JSON list of C-alpha atoms in Angstrom, two decimals:
[
{"chain": "A", "resi": 1248, "resn": "MET", "atom": "CA", "xyz": [153.31, 193.71, 24.91]},
{"chain": "A", "resi": 1249, "resn": "SER", "atom": "CA", "xyz": [153.68, 197.27, 23.71]},
{"chain": "A", "resi": 1250, "resn": "LYS", "atom": "CA", "xyz": [156.59, 199.62, 23.65]},
{"chain": "A", "resi": 1251, "resn": "ILE", "atom": "CA", "xyz": [157.63, 200.97, 27.03]},
{"chain": "A", "resi": 1252, "resn": "ASN", "atom": "CA", "xyz": [156.67, 204.51, 27.94]},
{"chain": "A", "resi": 1253, "resn": "ALA", "atom": "CA", "xyz": [160.04, 205.52, 29.34]},
{"chain": "A", "resi": 1254, "resn": "GLU", "atom": "CA", "xyz": [158.95, 209.03, 30.22]},
{"chain": "A", "resi": 1255, "resn": "TRP", "atom": "CA", "xyz": [156.20, 207.70, 32.40]},
{"chain": "A", "resi": 1256, "resn": "HIS", "atom": "CA", "xyz": [158.53, 205.24, 34.06]},
{"chain": "A", "resi": 1257, "resn": "LEU", "atom": "CA", "xyz": [161.02, 207.94, 34.88]},
{"chain": "A", "resi": 1258, "resn": "ALA", "atom": "CA", "xyz": [158.39, 210.12, 36.47]},
{"chain": "A", "resi": 1259, "resn": "ASN", "atom": "CA", "xyz": [156.57, 207.51, 38.40]},
{"chain": "A", "resi": 1260, "resn": "LYS", "atom": "CA", "xyz": [158.84, 205.27, 40.43]},
{"chain": "A", "resi": 1261, "resn": "MET", "atom": "CA", "xyz": [157.32, 202.61, 42.65]},
{"chain": "A", "resi": 1262, "resn": "PRO", "atom": "CA", "xyz": [157.77, 203.78, 46.33]},
{"chain": "A", "resi": 1263, "resn": "LYS", "atom": "CA", "xyz": [160.27, 201.92, 48.40]},
{"chain": "A", "resi": 1264, "resn": "ASN", "atom": "CA", "xyz": [158.51, 199.41, 50.72]},
{"chain": "A", "resi": 1265, "resn": "PRO", "atom": "CA", "xyz": [155.06, 200.26, 49.21]},
{"chain": "A", "resi": 1266, "resn": "THR", "atom": "CA", "xyz": [151.81, 199.48, 51.05]},
{"chain": "A", "resi": 1267, "resn": "GLU", "atom": "CA", "xyz": [149.31, 197.23, 49.36]},
{"chain": "A", "resi": 1268, "resn": "LYS", "atom": "CA", "xyz": [147.26, 200.25, 48.34]},
{"chain": "A", "resi": 1269, "resn": "GLN", "atom": "CA", "xyz": [150.38, 202.03, 46.84]},
{"chain": "A", "resi": 1270, "resn": "ARG", "atom": "CA", "xyz": [151.22, 198.88, 44.83]},
{"chain": "A", "resi": 1271, "resn": "ILE", "atom": "CA", "xyz": [147.70, 198.62, 43.43]},
{"chain": "A", "resi": 1272, "resn": "ASP", "atom": "CA", "xyz": [147.62, 202.39, 42.64]},
{"chain": "A", "resi": 1273, "resn": "TRP", "atom": "CA", "xyz": [150.99, 202.29, 40.93]},
{"chain": "A", "resi": 1274, "resn": "HIS", "atom": "CA", "xyz": [150.08, 199.27, 38.80]},
{"chain": "A", "resi": 1275, "resn": "LEU", "atom": "CA", "xyz": [146.70, 200.82, 37.79]},
{"chain": "A", "resi": 1276, "resn": "ALA", "atom": "CA", "xyz": [148.42, 204.03, 36.80]},
{"chain": "A", "resi": 1277, "resn": "HIS", "atom": "CA", "xyz": [151.09, 201.96, 34.93]},
{"chain": "A", "resi": 1278, "resn": "ALA", "atom": "CA", "xyz": [148.46, 200.03, 33.10]},
{"chain": "A", "resi": 1279, "resn": "ALA", "atom": "CA", "xyz": [146.76, 203.35, 32.02]},
{"chain": "A", "resi": 1280, "resn": "HIS", "atom": "CA", "xyz": [149.92, 204.97, 30.80]},
{"chain": "A", "resi": 1281, "resn": "CYS", "atom": "CA", "xyz": [152.25, 202.17, 29.72]},
{"chain": "A", "resi": 1282, "resn": "SER", "atom": "CA", "xyz": [151.44, 198.71, 28.52]},
{"chain": "A", "resi": 1283, "resn": "CYS", "atom": "CA", "xyz": [154.96, 197.27, 28.58]},
{"chain": "A", "resi": 1284, "resn": "ARG", "atom": "CA", "xyz": [153.80, 194.34, 30.74]},
{"chain": "A", "resi": 1285, "resn": "GLU", "atom": "CA", "xyz": [150.68, 192.91, 32.39]},
{"chain": "A", "resi": 1286, "resn": "ILE", "atom": "CA", "xyz": [149.72, 193.56, 36.01]},
{"chain": "A", "resi": 1287, "resn": "PRO", "atom": "CA", "xyz": [151.41, 190.88, 38.17]},
{"chain": "A", "resi": 1288, "resn": "ALA", "atom": "CA", "xyz": [149.22, 188.06, 39.52]},
{"chain": "A", "resi": 1289, "resn": "GLY", "atom": "CA", "xyz": [150.03, 189.14, 43.14]},
{"chain": "A", "resi": 1290, "resn": "VAL", "atom": "CA", "xyz": [148.68, 192.61, 42.51]},
{"chain": "A", "resi": 1291, "resn": "LEU", "atom": "CA", "xyz": [145.57, 191.24, 40.82]},
{"chain": "A", "resi": 1292, "resn": "GLU", "atom": "CA", "xyz": [144.97, 189.11, 44.00]},
{"chain": "A", "resi": 1293, "resn": "LEU", "atom": "CA", "xyz": [145.27, 192.25, 46.11]},
{"chain": "A", "resi": 1294, "resn": "MET", "atom": "CA", "xyz": [142.82, 194.04, 43.87]},
{"chain": "A", "resi": 1295, "resn": "LYS", "atom": "CA", "xyz": [140.32, 191.23, 44.35]},
{"chain": "A", "resi": 1296, "resn": "LYS", "atom": "CA", "xyz": [140.93, 191.30, 48.09]},
{"chain": "A", "resi": 1297, "resn": "TYR", "atom": "CA", "xyz": [139.85, 194.97, 48.14]},
{"chain": "A", "resi": 1298, "resn": "GLY", "atom": "CA", "xyz": [136.85, 194.27, 45.85]},
{"chain": "A", "resi": 1299, "resn": "MET", "atom": "CA", "xyz": [138.41, 196.06, 42.89]},
{"chain": "A", "resi": 1300, "resn": "PRO", "atom": "CA", "xyz": [137.96, 194.87, 39.23]},
{"chain": "A", "resi": 1301, "resn": "ALA", "atom": "CA", "xyz": [141.05, 192.96, 38.25]},
{"chain": "A", "resi": 1302, "resn": "SER", "atom": "CA", "xyz": [142.22, 192.43, 34.68]},
{"chain": "A", "resi": 1303, "resn": "LYS", "atom": "CA", "xyz": [145.61, 191.98, 33.22]},
{"chain": "A", "resi": 1304, "resn": "LYS", "atom": "CA", "xyz": [144.68, 193.88, 30.14]},
{"chain": "A", "resi": 1305, "resn": "SER", "atom": "CA", "xyz": [145.54, 197.59, 30.27]},
{"chain": "A", "resi": 1306, "resn": "SER", "atom": "CA", "xyz": [142.59, 198.50, 27.92]},
{"chain": "A", "resi": 1307, "resn": "VAL", "atom": "CA", "xyz": [140.18, 197.08, 30.58]},
{"chain": "A", "resi": 1308, "resn": "ILE", "atom": "CA", "xyz": [142.02, 198.85, 33.38]},
{"chain": "A", "resi": 1309, "resn": "LYS", "atom": "CA", "xyz": [141.70, 202.19, 31.55]},
{"chain": "A", "resi": 1310, "resn": "GLU", "atom": "CA", "xyz": [137.97, 201.76, 31.15]},
{"chain": "A", "resi": 1311, "resn": "LYS", "atom": "CA", "xyz": [137.43, 200.70, 34.78]},
{"chain": "A", "resi": 1312, "resn": "THR", "atom": "CA", "xyz": [139.72, 203.40, 36.34]},
{"chain": "A", "resi": 1313, "resn": "GLY", "atom": "CA", "xyz": [138.29, 205.97, 33.95]},
{"chain": "A", "resi": 1314, "resn": "THR", "atom": "CA", "xyz": [138.51, 209.60, 34.63]},
{"chain": "A", "resi": 1315, "resn": "ASN", "atom": "CA", "xyz": [140.54, 209.48, 37.86]},
{"chain": "A", "resi": 1316, "resn": "ILE", "atom": "CA", "xyz": [143.88, 208.86, 36.04]},
{"chain": "A", "resi": 1317, "resn": "LEU", "atom": "CA", "xyz": [146.10, 211.88, 35.53]},
{"chain": "A", "resi": 1318, "resn": "PRO", "atom": "CA", "xyz": [146.20, 212.84, 31.84]},
{"chain": "A", "resi": 1319, "resn": "HIS", "atom": "CA", "xyz": [149.48, 212.65, 29.83]},
{"chain": "A", "resi": 1320, "resn": "ILE", "atom": "CA", "xyz": [151.55, 215.60, 30.81]},
{"chain": "A", "resi": 1321, "resn": "ALA", "atom": "CA", "xyz": [155.31, 216.24, 30.73]},
{"chain": "A", "resi": 1322, "resn": "ALA", "atom": "CA", "xyz": [157.56, 214.42, 33.15]},
{"chain": "A", "resi": 1323, "resn": "PRO", "atom": "CA", "xyz": [158.59, 217.49, 35.11]},
{"chain": "A", "resi": 1324, "resn": "ALA", "atom": "CA", "xyz": [154.91, 218.30, 35.77]},
{"chain": "A", "resi": 1325, "resn": "LEU", "atom": "CA", "xyz": [154.15, 214.74, 36.81]},
{"chain": "A", "resi": 1326, "resn": "ARG", "atom": "CA", "xyz": [157.14, 214.87, 39.22]},
{"chain": "A", "resi": 1327, "resn": "ALA", "atom": "CA", "xyz": [155.91, 218.14, 40.62]},
{"chain": "A", "resi": 1328, "resn": "LEU", "atom": "CA", "xyz": [152.53, 216.69, 41.27]},
{"chain": "A", "resi": 1329, "resn": "ASN", "atom": "CA", "xyz": [154.03, 213.49, 42.82]},
{"chain": "A", "resi": 1330, "resn": "SER", "atom": "CA", "xyz": [156.05, 215.69, 45.16]},
{"chain": "A", "resi": 1331, "resn": "ILE", "atom": "CA", "xyz": [152.85, 217.03, 46.73]},
{"chain": "A", "resi": 1332, "resn": "GLY", "atom": "CA", "xyz": [151.13, 213.62, 46.86]},
{"chain": "A", "resi": 1333, "resn": "VAL", "atom": "CA", "xyz": [149.06, 213.98, 43.71]},
{"chain": "A", "resi": 1334, "resn": "ASP", "atom": "CA", "xyz": [148.84, 210.74, 41.64]},
{"chain": "A", "resi": 1335, "resn": "LYS", "atom": "CA", "xyz": [145.25, 210.95, 40.41]},
{"chain": "A", "resi": 1336, "resn": "LEU", "atom": "CA", "xyz": [142.78, 213.58, 39.40]},
{"chain": "A", "resi": 1337, "resn": "SER", "atom": "CA", "xyz": [140.71, 213.42, 42.56]},
{"chain": "A", "resi": 1338, "resn": "ASP", "atom": "CA", "xyz": [143.85, 214.43, 44.53]},
{"chain": "A", "resi": 1339, "resn": "LEU", "atom": "CA", "xyz": [143.81, 217.81, 42.90]},
{"chain": "A", "resi": 1340, "resn": "LYS", "atom": "CA", "xyz": [140.74, 218.89, 44.77]},
{"chain": "A", "resi": 1341, "resn": "ARG", "atom": "CA", "xyz": [143.02, 219.42, 47.87]},
{"chain": "A", "resi": 1342, "resn": "HIS", "atom": "CA", "xyz": [145.04, 222.07, 46.00]},
{"chain": "A", "resi": 1343, "resn": "THR", "atom": "CA", "xyz": [144.42, 225.49, 44.38]},
{"chain": "A", "resi": 1344, "resn": "GLU", "atom": "CA", "xyz": [145.39, 226.30, 40.74]},
{"chain": "A", "resi": 1345, "resn": "LYS", "atom": "CA", "xyz": [147.68, 228.97, 42.08]},
{"chain": "A", "resi": 1346, "resn": "GLU", "atom": "CA", "xyz": [149.46, 226.51, 44.30]},
{"chain": "A", "resi": 1347, "resn": "LEU", "atom": "CA", "xyz": [150.15, 224.17, 41.41]},
{"chain": "A", "resi": 1348, "resn": "LEU", "atom": "CA", "xyz": [151.65, 227.10, 39.38]},
{"chain": "A", "resi": 1349, "resn": "THR", "atom": "CA", "xyz": [154.23, 227.61, 42.04]},
{"chain": "A", "resi": 1350, "resn": "LEU", "atom": "CA", "xyz": [155.59, 224.08, 41.65]},
{"chain": "A", "resi": 1351, "resn": "HIS", "atom": "CA", "xyz": [158.86, 223.69, 39.87]},
{"chain": "A", "resi": 1352, "resn": "GLY", "atom": "CA", "xyz": [158.11, 221.85, 36.62]},
{"chain": "A", "resi": 1353, "resn": "MET", "atom": "CA", "xyz": [154.39, 222.78, 36.44]},
{"chain": "A", "resi": 1354, "resn": "GLY", "atom": "CA", "xyz": [153.79, 225.15, 33.50]},
{"chain": "A", "resi": 1355, "resn": "PRO", "atom": "CA", "xyz": [150.67, 226.57, 31.89]},
{"chain": "A", "resi": 1356, "resn": "LYS", "atom": "CA", "xyz": [150.44, 223.76, 29.23]},
{"chain": "A", "resi": 1357, "resn": "ALA", "atom": "CA", "xyz": [150.35, 221.00, 31.85]},
{"chain": "A", "resi": 1358, "resn": "LEU", "atom": "CA", "xyz": [147.91, 223.06, 33.98]},
{"chain": "A", "resi": 1359, "resn": "ASN", "atom": "CA", "xyz": [145.58, 223.50, 31.00]},
{"chain": "A", "resi": 1360, "resn": "THR", "atom": "CA", "xyz": [145.75, 219.75, 30.30]},
{"chain": "A", "resi": 1361, "resn": "LEU", "atom": "CA", "xyz": [144.91, 219.01, 33.90]},
{"chain": "A", "resi": 1362, "resn": "LYS", "atom": "CA", "xyz": [142.06, 221.50, 33.89]},
{"chain": "A", "resi": 1363, "resn": "ALA", "atom": "CA", "xyz": [140.47, 219.92, 30.85]},
{"chain": "A", "resi": 1364, "resn": "ALA", "atom": "CA", "xyz": [140.72, 216.42, 32.37]},
{"chain": "A", "resi": 1365, "resn": "MET", "atom": "CA", "xyz": [139.28, 217.77, 35.70]},
{"chain": "A", "resi": 1366, "resn": "LYS", "atom": "CA", "xyz": [136.40, 219.41, 33.91]},
{"chain": "A", "resi": 1367, "resn": "GLU", "atom": "CA", "xyz": [135.64, 216.09, 32.09]},
{"chain": "A", "resi": 1368, "resn": "ALA", "atom": "CA", "xyz": [135.85, 214.19, 35.38]},
{"chain": "A", "resi": 1369, "resn": "GLY", "atom": "CA", "xyz": [133.83, 216.69, 37.42]},
{"chain": "A", "resi": 1370, "resn": "VAL", "atom": "CA", "xyz": [136.79, 217.47, 39.75]},
{"chain": "A", "resi": 1371, "resn": "ASN", "atom": "CA", "xyz": [137.41, 221.07, 41.00]},
{"chain": "A", "resi": 1372, "resn": "PHE", "atom": "CA", "xyz": [140.33, 222.84, 42.54]},
{"chain": "A", "resi": 1373, "resn": "GLN", "atom": "CA", "xyz": [140.15, 223.66, 46.16]},
{"chain": "A", "resi": 1374, "resn": "ALA", "atom": "CA", "xyz": [138.38, 226.98, 46.80]},
{"chain": "A", "resi": 1375, "resn": "LYS", "atom": "CA", "xyz": [140.80, 229.85, 47.50]}
]
């Protein structure tokens, strides 16, 4: 296993009493940002139950989840996004660029990184 991405772990705690979907989403994001461990067998079974591709290897998960994963941005910006329910790129279409800039922890550098990833993924901010 690789070195732990402590910054990602600090910014992305597993919710208390998570739903099956939240468990899957957290482990997919974890596999994309940190490869300190494999996806647990129970989560792989849940993924199969929902018809999702299941692999323990993070490189395969990155390929299959593709462009919907948030790019690497600073922990304060990730926490700001998590506070409004954003944990993947497609969630950003519910928000405006101006709204994100008002969040504590979201700065121009993180916003530019998000905009570049959104452009690549074909995701747009909500119209004003």
